[in-house]
CSV table of C-alpha atoms and ligand atoms in Angstrom, one decimal:
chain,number,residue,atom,x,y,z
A,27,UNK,CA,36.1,15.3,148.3
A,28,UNK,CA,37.4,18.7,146.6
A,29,UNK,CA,38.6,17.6,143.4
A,30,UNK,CA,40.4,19.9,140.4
A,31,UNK,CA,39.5,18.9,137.2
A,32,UNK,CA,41.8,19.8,134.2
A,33,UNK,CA,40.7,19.5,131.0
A,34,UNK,CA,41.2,22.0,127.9
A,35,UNK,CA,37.7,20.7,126.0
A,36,UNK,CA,35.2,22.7,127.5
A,37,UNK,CA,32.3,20.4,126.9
A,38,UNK,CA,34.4,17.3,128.5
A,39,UNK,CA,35.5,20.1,131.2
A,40,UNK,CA,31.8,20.9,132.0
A,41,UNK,CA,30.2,17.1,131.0
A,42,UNK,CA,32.8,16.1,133.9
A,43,UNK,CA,31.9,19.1,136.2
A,44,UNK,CA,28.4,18.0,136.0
A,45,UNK,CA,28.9,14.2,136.9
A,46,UNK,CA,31.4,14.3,139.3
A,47,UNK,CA,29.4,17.6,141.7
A,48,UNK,CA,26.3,15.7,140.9
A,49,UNK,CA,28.2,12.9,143.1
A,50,UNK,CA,28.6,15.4,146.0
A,51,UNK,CA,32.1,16.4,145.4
A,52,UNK,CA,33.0,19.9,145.6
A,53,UNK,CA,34.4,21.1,142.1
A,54,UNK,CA,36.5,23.7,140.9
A,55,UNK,CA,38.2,23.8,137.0
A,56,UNK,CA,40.9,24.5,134.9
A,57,UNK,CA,41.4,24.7,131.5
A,58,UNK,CA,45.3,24.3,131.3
A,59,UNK,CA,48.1,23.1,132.9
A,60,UNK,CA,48.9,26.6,134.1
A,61,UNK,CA,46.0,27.5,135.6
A,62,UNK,CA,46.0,24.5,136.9
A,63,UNK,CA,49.3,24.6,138.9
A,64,UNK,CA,48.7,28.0,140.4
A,65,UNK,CA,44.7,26.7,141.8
A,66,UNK,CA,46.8,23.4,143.5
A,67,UNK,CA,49.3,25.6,145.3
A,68,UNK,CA,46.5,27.8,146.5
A,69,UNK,CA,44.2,25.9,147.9
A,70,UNK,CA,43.9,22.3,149.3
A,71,UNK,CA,42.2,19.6,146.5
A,72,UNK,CA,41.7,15.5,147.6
A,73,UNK,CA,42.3,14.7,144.1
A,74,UNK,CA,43.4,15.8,140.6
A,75,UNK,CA,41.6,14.4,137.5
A,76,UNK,CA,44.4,15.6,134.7
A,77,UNK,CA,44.2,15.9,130.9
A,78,UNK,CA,47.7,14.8,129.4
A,79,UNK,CA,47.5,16.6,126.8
A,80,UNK,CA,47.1,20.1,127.5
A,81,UNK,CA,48.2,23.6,126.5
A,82,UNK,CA,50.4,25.9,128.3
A,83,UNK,CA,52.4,22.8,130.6
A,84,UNK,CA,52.0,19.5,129.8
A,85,UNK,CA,49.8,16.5,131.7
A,86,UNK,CA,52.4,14.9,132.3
A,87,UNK,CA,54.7,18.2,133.5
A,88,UNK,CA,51.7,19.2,136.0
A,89,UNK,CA,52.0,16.1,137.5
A,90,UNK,CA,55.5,15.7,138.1
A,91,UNK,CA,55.4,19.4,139.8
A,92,UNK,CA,52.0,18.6,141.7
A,93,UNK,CA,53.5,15.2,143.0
A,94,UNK,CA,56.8,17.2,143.9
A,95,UNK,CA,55.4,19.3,146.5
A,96,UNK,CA,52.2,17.3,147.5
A,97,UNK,CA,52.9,13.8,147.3
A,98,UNK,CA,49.5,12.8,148.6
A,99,UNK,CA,47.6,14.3,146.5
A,100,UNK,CA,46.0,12.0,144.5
A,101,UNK,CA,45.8,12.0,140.8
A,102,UNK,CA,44.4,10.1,138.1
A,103,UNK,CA,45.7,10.7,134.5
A,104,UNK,CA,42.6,11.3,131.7
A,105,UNK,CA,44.6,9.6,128.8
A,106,UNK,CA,43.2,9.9,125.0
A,107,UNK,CA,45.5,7.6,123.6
A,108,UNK,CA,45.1,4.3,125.1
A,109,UNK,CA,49.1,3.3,124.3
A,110,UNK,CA,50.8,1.5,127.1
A,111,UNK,CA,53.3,4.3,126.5
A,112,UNK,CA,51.6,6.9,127.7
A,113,UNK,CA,50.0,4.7,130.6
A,114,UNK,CA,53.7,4.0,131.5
A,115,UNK,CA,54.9,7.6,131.8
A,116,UNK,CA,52.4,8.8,133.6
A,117,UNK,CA,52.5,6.2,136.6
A,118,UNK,CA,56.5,7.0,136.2
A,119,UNK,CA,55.7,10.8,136.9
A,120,UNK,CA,54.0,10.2,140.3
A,121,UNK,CA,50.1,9.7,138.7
A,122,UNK,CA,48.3,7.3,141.1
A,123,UNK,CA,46.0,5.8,138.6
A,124,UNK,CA,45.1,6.1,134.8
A,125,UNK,CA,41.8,6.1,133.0
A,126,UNK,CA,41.4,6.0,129.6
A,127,UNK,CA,39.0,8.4,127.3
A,128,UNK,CA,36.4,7.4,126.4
A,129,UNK,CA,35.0,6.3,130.1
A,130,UNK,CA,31.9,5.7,131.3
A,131,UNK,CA,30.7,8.2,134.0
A,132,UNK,CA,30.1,4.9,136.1
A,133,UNK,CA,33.7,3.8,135.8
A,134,UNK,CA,34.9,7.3,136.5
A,135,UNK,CA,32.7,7.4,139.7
A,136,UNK,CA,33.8,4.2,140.7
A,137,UNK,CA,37.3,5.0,140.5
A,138,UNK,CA,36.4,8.5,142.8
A,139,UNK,CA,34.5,6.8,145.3
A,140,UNK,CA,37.7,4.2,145.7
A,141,UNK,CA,40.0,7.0,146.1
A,142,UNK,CA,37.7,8.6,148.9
A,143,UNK,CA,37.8,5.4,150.7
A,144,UNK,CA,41.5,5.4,150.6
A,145,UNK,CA,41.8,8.8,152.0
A,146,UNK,CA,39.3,8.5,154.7
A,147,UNK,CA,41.2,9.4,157.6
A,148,UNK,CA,41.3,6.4,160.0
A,149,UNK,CA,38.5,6.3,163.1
A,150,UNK,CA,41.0,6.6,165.4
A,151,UNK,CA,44.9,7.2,166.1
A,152,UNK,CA,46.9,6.6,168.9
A,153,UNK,CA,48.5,9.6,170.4
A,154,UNK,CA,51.4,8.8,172.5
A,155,UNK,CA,49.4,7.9,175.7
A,156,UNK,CA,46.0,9.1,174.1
A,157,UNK,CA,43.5,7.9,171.6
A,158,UNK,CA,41.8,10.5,169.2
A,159,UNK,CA,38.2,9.0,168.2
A,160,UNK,CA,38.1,11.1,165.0
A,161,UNK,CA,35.3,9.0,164.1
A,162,UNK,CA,33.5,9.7,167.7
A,163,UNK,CA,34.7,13.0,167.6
A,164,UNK,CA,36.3,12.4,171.4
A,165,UNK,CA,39.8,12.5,172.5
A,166,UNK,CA,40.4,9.9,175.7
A,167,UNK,CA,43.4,9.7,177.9
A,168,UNK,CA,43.0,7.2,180.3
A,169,UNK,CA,40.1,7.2,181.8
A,170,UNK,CA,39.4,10.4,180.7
A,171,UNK,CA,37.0,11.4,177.8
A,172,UNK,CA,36.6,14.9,176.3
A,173,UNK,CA,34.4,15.4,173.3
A,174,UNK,CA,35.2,17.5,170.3
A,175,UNK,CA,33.1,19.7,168.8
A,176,UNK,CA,32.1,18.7,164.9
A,177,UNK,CA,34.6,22.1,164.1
A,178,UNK,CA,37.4,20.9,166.1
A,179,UNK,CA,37.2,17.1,164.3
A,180,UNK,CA,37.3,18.5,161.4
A,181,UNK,CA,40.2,20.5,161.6
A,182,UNK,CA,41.8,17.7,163.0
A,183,UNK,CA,41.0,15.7,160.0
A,184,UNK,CA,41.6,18.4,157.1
A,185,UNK,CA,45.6,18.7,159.1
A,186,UNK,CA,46.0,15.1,159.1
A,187,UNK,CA,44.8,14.4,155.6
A,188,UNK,CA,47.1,16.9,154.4
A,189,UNK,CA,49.7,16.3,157.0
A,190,UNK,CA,52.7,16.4,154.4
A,191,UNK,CA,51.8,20.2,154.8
A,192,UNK,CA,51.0,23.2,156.7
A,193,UNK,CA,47.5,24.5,155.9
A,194,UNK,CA,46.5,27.9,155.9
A,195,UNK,CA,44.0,29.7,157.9
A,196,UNK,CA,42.6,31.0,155.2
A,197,UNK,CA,42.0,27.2,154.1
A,198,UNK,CA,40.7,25.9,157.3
A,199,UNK,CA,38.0,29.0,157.5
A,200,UNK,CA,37.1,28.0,153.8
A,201,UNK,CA,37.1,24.2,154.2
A,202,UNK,CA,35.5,23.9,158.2
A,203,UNK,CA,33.2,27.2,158.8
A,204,UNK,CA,30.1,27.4,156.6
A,205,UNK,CA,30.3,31.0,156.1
A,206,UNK,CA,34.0,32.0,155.5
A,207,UNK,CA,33.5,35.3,154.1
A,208,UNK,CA,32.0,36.7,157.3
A,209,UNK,CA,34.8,35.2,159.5
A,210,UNK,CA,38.4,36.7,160.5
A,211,UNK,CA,41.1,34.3,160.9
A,212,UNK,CA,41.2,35.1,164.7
A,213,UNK,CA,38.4,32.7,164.4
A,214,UNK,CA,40.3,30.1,163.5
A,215,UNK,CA,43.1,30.9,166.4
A,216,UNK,CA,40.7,30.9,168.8
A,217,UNK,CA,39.1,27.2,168.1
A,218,UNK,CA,42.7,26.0,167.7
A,219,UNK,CA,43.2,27.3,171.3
A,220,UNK,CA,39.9,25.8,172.6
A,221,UNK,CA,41.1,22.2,171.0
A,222,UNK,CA,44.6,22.8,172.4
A,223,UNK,CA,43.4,23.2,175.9
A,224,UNK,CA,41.1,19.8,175.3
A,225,UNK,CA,44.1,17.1,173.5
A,226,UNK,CA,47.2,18.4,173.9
A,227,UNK,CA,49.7,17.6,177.3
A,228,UNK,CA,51.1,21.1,177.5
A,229,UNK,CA,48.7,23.6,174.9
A,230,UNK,CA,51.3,26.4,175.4
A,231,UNK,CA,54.0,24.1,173.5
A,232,UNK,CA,51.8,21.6,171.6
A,233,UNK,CA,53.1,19.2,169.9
A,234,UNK,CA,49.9,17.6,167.9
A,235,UNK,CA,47.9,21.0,166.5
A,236,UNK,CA,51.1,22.8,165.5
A,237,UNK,CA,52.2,26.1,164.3
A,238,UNK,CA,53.8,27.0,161.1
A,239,UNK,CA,54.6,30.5,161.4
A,240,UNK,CA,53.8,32.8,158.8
A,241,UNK,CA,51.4,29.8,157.4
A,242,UNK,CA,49.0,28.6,159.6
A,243,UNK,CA,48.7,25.0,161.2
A,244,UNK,CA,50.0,21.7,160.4
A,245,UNK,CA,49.8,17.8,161.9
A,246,UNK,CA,52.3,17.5,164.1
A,247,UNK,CA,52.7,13.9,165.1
A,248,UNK,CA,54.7,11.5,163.4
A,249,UNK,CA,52.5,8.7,161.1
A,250,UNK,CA,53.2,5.9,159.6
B,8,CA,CA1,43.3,17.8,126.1
């Protein structure tokens, strides 16, 4: 998963950094609630492990903004006082779970792996008349089969785990090609159009790999 943590103590900030990229997640910090707000609007995160008490704006302010604009975005509260209060409050601003300092790095791991289970996208959705084997990396339509490249499920995947939103293409080059910094985003237009041409019914007016104009690409089907 990509996860933000936000912590103002800089040896909890970089204890936590250690554990949690040790674990295989890919890590990026901030050290307020400020800094913390702008790196969530640019760029897409699985999950948000939040100080409440932090300098600048709030805990519990960052995650009544985060949870405004990116509902699914899961975060878990790091809470220093271990009052039901606080616990309260911070559920009642949109935070999905709570842990209280001090945690073990266990518990803390336990609780990430749980959340990556939980946002697992699913093996396989129905689409209308089709079926899109995410987990097969194959699209089928009757009897036909067409297989995805690894690129193409994972694009599909990054815009239906974040399919509250559009995603950018400077997010898909970052998140889906290895070596972003030598690729144009034409790049990304042109796989989108090579996946187009393999799951949707009409690719010139698609209706699951939309565009967002001016933005990028979002999930177009409805989910439940
Ligand atoms: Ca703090």
């Amino acid at each position: 998963m990509r996860i933000l943590i936000v912590e103002d103590e800089r040896s909890l900030r970089d204890g936590l950094q250690d554990l949690v990229s040790t674990a295989g997640h890919e890590v990026e910090t901030a050290e307020d609630g400020e800094v913390a707000l702008s790196k969530i609007s640019g760029s897409a995160f699985d999950a948000v492990l939040l100080d409440l008490m932090l300098p600048k704006i709030d805990g519990l302010e960052v995650c009544r903004r985060v949870k405004e604009r990116h509902p699914s975005l899961y975060v878990l509260m790091l809470t220093a006082r271990g009052s039901e209060d606080d616990k309260v409050t911070g559920l009642k601003t949109g935070a999905d779970d709570y842990i209280t300092k001090p945690f073990g790095s266990r518990e803390l791991l336990a609780r990430l792996e749980s959340v990556e289970r939980r946002l697992a996208p699913p093996e396989w959705l129905s689409v209308g008349d089709a079926v899109l084997d995410l987990g097969r990396c194959q699209f089928r339509r009757g009897d036909e089969i067409c297989d995805l490249t690894a690129r193409e499920s994972a694009i599909l995947k990054m815009l239906y785990h974040h399919r509250e939103r559009a995603i950018s293409r400077a997010e898909l080059l970052e998140h889906v090609w290895d070596a972003p910094g030598n690729l144009e985003t034409r790049t990304v237009d042109m796989t989108i159009s090579n996946l187009r041409q393999k799951i949707e019914t009409n690719p010139s007016t698609p209706n699951i790999v939309v565009t967002v104009k001016g933005v990028g690409y979002a999930w177009g089907l409805k989910t439940s």
